Amino acid sequence: MLKDITLGQYFPGTTLVHRLDPRTKILMVIVYIVALFLAKSYVSYALMLAFLVTAVAISRIKPRALLKGLKPLLIIIIFTAVLNLFYSGGEPLVSFWVFTITKEGVINAFFLVLRIMMLVMGTFLLTYTTSPIALTDGLESLLKPLKKIRFPVHELSMMMSIALRFIPTLIEETDKIVAAQKARGADFESGNLFRRAKALVPILVPLFVSAFRRADELADAMECRCYHGGQGRTKMKQLHYARGDFAVLLVGALLLAGVIVLCHFGL
Amino acid sequence: MSVSIEVKNLSHTYSVGTPFEHEAIHALNFTVQPGEFLGIIGHTGSGKSTLIQHLNGLLKPTQGDVLLGGQSIWRDKKATREARFRVGLVFQYPEYQLFEETVYKDIAFGPKNMGLDADEVRARVHRAAGFVGVPEALLEVSPFDLSGGQKRRVAIAGVIAMEPEIVIFDEPTAGLDPAGCADILENICAYRRANNATIIMVSHSMDDVAKLADRLLVLRDGAIALSGAPGEVFAQAKCLREIGLEVPQVTQLLLELQSLGVPVDTAAYTTQQALAQLLSLKEGAANA
Ligand SMILES: Nc1ncnc2c1ncn2[C@@H]1O[C@H](COP(=O)(O)OP(=O)(O)OP(=O)(O)O)[C@@H](O)[C@H]1O
Ligand SMILES: [Mg+2]
């Protein structure tokens, strides 16, 4: 059921991609996204695709798991594709009634869909191969300079790690509540939109009640262990860049440079 | 009168096709007779909760089938929905499913979903509240203002208000004080007597199942390790301990006595049986 939503799920492993410093991976994703938006041509897309495929292959994440992550976005993807298909000017291919499909439209739609898919798969590769704790640690470390302007970096990352930590718990909880209400004959699958929305009440109320209960308990537990914010707090696992990280970052820089150069030559 | 429920070659695998794929139960076969009280015991993670969620069609078997009164509950959509009402399932910590503004409305949720008319719903809510000992005065308060034990009763009432022929309880007494446990178990028996219902109860307390069950099913890693009358199952103390389970306290006592050379029959599993034995021993000693 809900468990099958793979958003933000971590698949443990020991591959090179898994072992990279989380900061490296975050930086790589940023580089990758920027490059993806700069890429304009078949050649640059091919380059990006090659990078993504290599990364996925090294990580040993099953492509099927990555594709499954796309499922919730299917509507958005189809919507953008259709929009681009019909509303790009240029040389008409086919036309019926008020719609015209142009060659540019087809190309635009194709690249847009490809871009969204690559974007999502690239970021998912990050969350699939990095534990939530490592991810927030990396983010906290990368954002550290912002502390100078009194930005609450530690608090933010603590909030993030708590939120991430509780996503699976809440999903599990939701599954249980759904099952319990179904056992009392609740019907979530039939009826019009209004009825379906109303059918959510028996799920949402217990879910919120338990979320607040959990929040209270967690706050108590943290206070009992003398948590008082980021001041003077040390880390059990210090982050260290290793040789592999520098190599990967170099690849990232080359990728970005390559795409920029290609873009410059109009390729 | 109740119906029989039959589990045929039932297997369930979670998260098929992901790295988390896991077979929780494997090729289970058993039948629960009408009116029987079946106890299910097993170590944490042995698949008890997974198994019982198949009995009312909440989980779809990866393999095998569940028959209610001889007919598959999966033969069509209507049959599956009907199974939800005929087989009531009280989850572990059921109090976390309460959501309505008042206790009355929460208990009425199930009967209303059955499409019963208002009078029948009212009658059933009052009957169910009676079984679990929720006083009338509490029916109009918010379920969130109740104590843990009271919430548990209300949640149980929410299921038995549907008046199912078969009721399944997943550790109904977890986290309650001894008096609360005894009350809930008594409520369950009262419902069973009044409706001739079949009861299936998952429990970690050997003493509880020893006292109540007609038959026991012992699960180990998703398969049936032992099954039979409590006396038969508890006679296999060695096998149970291997699985990580215990025998009832009185049986433990008798086993200890036996190992000290006292001639006792260790098949006894209730306090009464043990008491009878010890008394006859005492008489024997006095006569000698
Ligand atoms: N929704 C789920 N998704 C994936 N795996 C699950 C799910 N629910 C249970 N499992 C796994 O299936 C196995 C059996 O779980 P189940 O909840 O049936 O055990 P149990 O016997 O009820 O244990 P307990 O006594 O702790 O309640 C466990 O290994 C568990 O990790
Ligand atoms: Mg369980």
PDB file of C-alpha atoms and ligand atoms in Angstrom, chain A residues 3 172 175, chain B residues 12-15 20 22-25 42-53 59 92 170-171 202 204 219 222, ligand 1:
ATOM      1  CA  LYS A   3       4.718   1.578   1.879  1.00  0.00           C
ATOM      2  CA  GLU A 172       3.620   2.834   8.670  1.00  0.00           C
ATOM      3  CA  ASP A 175      -1.057   1.974   6.833  1.00  0.00           C
TER       4      ASP A 175
ATOM      5  CA  HIS B  12       2.299 -13.526   1.904  1.00  0.00           C
ATOM      6  CA  THR B  13       5.320 -11.605   0.709  1.00  0.00           C
ATOM      7  CA  TYR B  14       5.750  -7.940   1.588  1.00  0.00           C
ATOM      8  CA  SER B  15       7.228  -5.340  -0.765  1.00  0.00           C
ATOM      9  CA  PHE B  20      12.953  -5.179   1.071  1.00  0.00           C
ATOM     10  CA  HIS B  22      10.224 -10.421   2.638  1.00  0.00           C
ATOM     11  CA  GLU B  23       8.073 -13.524   2.965  1.00  0.00           C
ATOM     12  CA  ALA B  24       6.207 -13.092   6.243  1.00  0.00           C
ATOM     13  CA  ILE B  25       4.098 -16.252   6.136  1.00  0.00           C
ATOM     14  CA  GLY B  42       4.604 -16.993  18.294  1.00  0.00           C
ATOM     15  CA  HIS B  43       7.738 -14.966  18.683  1.00  0.00           C
ATOM     16  CA  THR B  44       7.861 -11.301  17.620  1.00  0.00           C
ATOM     17  CA  GLY B  45       7.944 -11.137  13.832  1.00  0.00           C
ATOM     18  CA  SER B  46       6.685 -14.687  13.343  1.00  0.00           C
ATOM     19  CA  GLY B  47       3.853 -13.436  11.125  1.00  0.00           C
ATOM     20  CA  LYS B  48       0.875 -13.455  13.492  1.00  0.00           C
ATOM     21  CA  SER B  49      -0.406 -10.019  12.561  1.00  0.00           C
ATOM     22  CA  THR B  50       0.202 -10.722   8.902  1.00  0.00           C
ATOM     23  CA  LEU B  51      -1.793 -13.941   9.125  1.00  0.00           C
ATOM     24  CA  ILE B  52      -4.840 -12.460  10.827  1.00  0.00           C
ATOM     25  CA  GLN B  53      -5.069  -9.585   8.370  1.00  0.00           C
ATOM     26  CA  LEU B  59      -4.242  -8.306   2.962  1.00  0.00           C
ATOM     27  CA  GLN B  92      -3.040  -4.240  18.361  1.00  0.00           C
ATOM     28  CA  ASP B 170      -4.400  -9.005  18.129  1.00  0.00           C
ATOM     29  CA  GLU B 171      -2.922  -8.840  21.615  1.00  0.00           C
ATOM     30  CA  VAL B 202      -3.129 -13.508  19.224  1.00  0.00           C
ATOM     31  CA  HIS B 204       2.044 -13.156  24.137  1.00  0.00           C
ATOM     32  CA  LEU B 219       3.898 -19.818  14.515  1.00  0.00           C
ATOM     33  CA  GLY B 222       5.850 -17.679   9.169  1.00  0.00           C
TER      34      GLY B 222
HETATM   35  N1  LIG C   1       3.859  -3.685   6.129  1.00  0.00           N
HETATM   36  C1  LIG C   1       4.961  -4.457   6.117  1.00  0.00           C
HETATM   37  N2  LIG C   1       5.901  -4.321   5.144  1.00  0.00           N
HETATM   38  C2  LIG C   1       6.991  -5.108   5.119  1.00  0.00           C
HETATM   39  N3  LIG C   1       7.262  -6.053   6.011  1.00  0.00           N
HETATM   40  C3  LIG C   1       6.388  -6.246   7.005  1.00  0.00           C
HETATM   41  C4  LIG C   1       5.189  -5.456   7.113  1.00  0.00           C
HETATM   42  N4  LIG C   1       4.510  -5.877   8.196  1.00  0.00           N
HETATM   43  C5  LIG C   1       5.237  -6.862   8.740  1.00  0.00           C
HETATM   44  N5  LIG C   1       6.364  -7.094   8.034  1.00  0.00           N
HETATM   45  C6  LIG C   1       7.376  -8.133   8.317  1.00  0.00           C
HETATM   46  O1  LIG C   1       6.751  -9.392   8.299  1.00  0.00           O
HETATM   47  C7  LIG C   1       7.183 -10.188   9.399  1.00  0.00           C
HETATM   48  C8  LIG C   1       6.006 -10.618  10.230  1.00  0.00           C
HETATM   49  O2  LIG C   1       5.435  -9.489  10.837  1.00  0.00           O
HETATM   50  P1  LIG C   1       4.141  -9.520  11.741  1.00  0.00           P
HETATM   51  O3  LIG C   1       3.761  -8.128  12.063  1.00  0.00           O
HETATM   52  O4  LIG C   1       3.124 -10.382  11.109  1.00  0.00           O
HETATM   53  O5  LIG C   1       4.718 -10.248  13.049  1.00  0.00           O
HETATM   54  P2  LIG C   1       4.011 -10.549  14.427  1.00  0.00           P
HETATM   55  O6  LIG C   1       4.102 -12.004  14.611  1.00  0.00           O
HETATM   56  O7  LIG C   1       2.667  -9.932  14.464  1.00  0.00           O
HETATM   57  O8  LIG C   1       4.969  -9.826  15.461  1.00  0.00           O
HETATM   58  P3  LIG C   1       4.598  -9.077  16.855  1.00  0.00           P
HETATM   59  O9  LIG C   1       4.480 -10.144  17.879  1.00  0.00           O
HETATM   60  O10 LIG C   1       5.801  -8.232  17.096  1.00  0.00           O
HETATM   61  O11 LIG C   1       3.364  -8.289  16.643  1.00  0.00           O
HETATM   62  C9  LIG C   1       8.199  -9.354  10.164  1.00  0.00           C
HETATM   63  O12 LIG C   1       9.487  -9.799   9.806  1.00  0.00           O
HETATM   64  C10 LIG C   1       7.959  -7.939   9.699  1.00  0.00           C
HETATM   65  O13 LIG C   1       9.176  -7.239   9.645  1.00  0.00           O
END
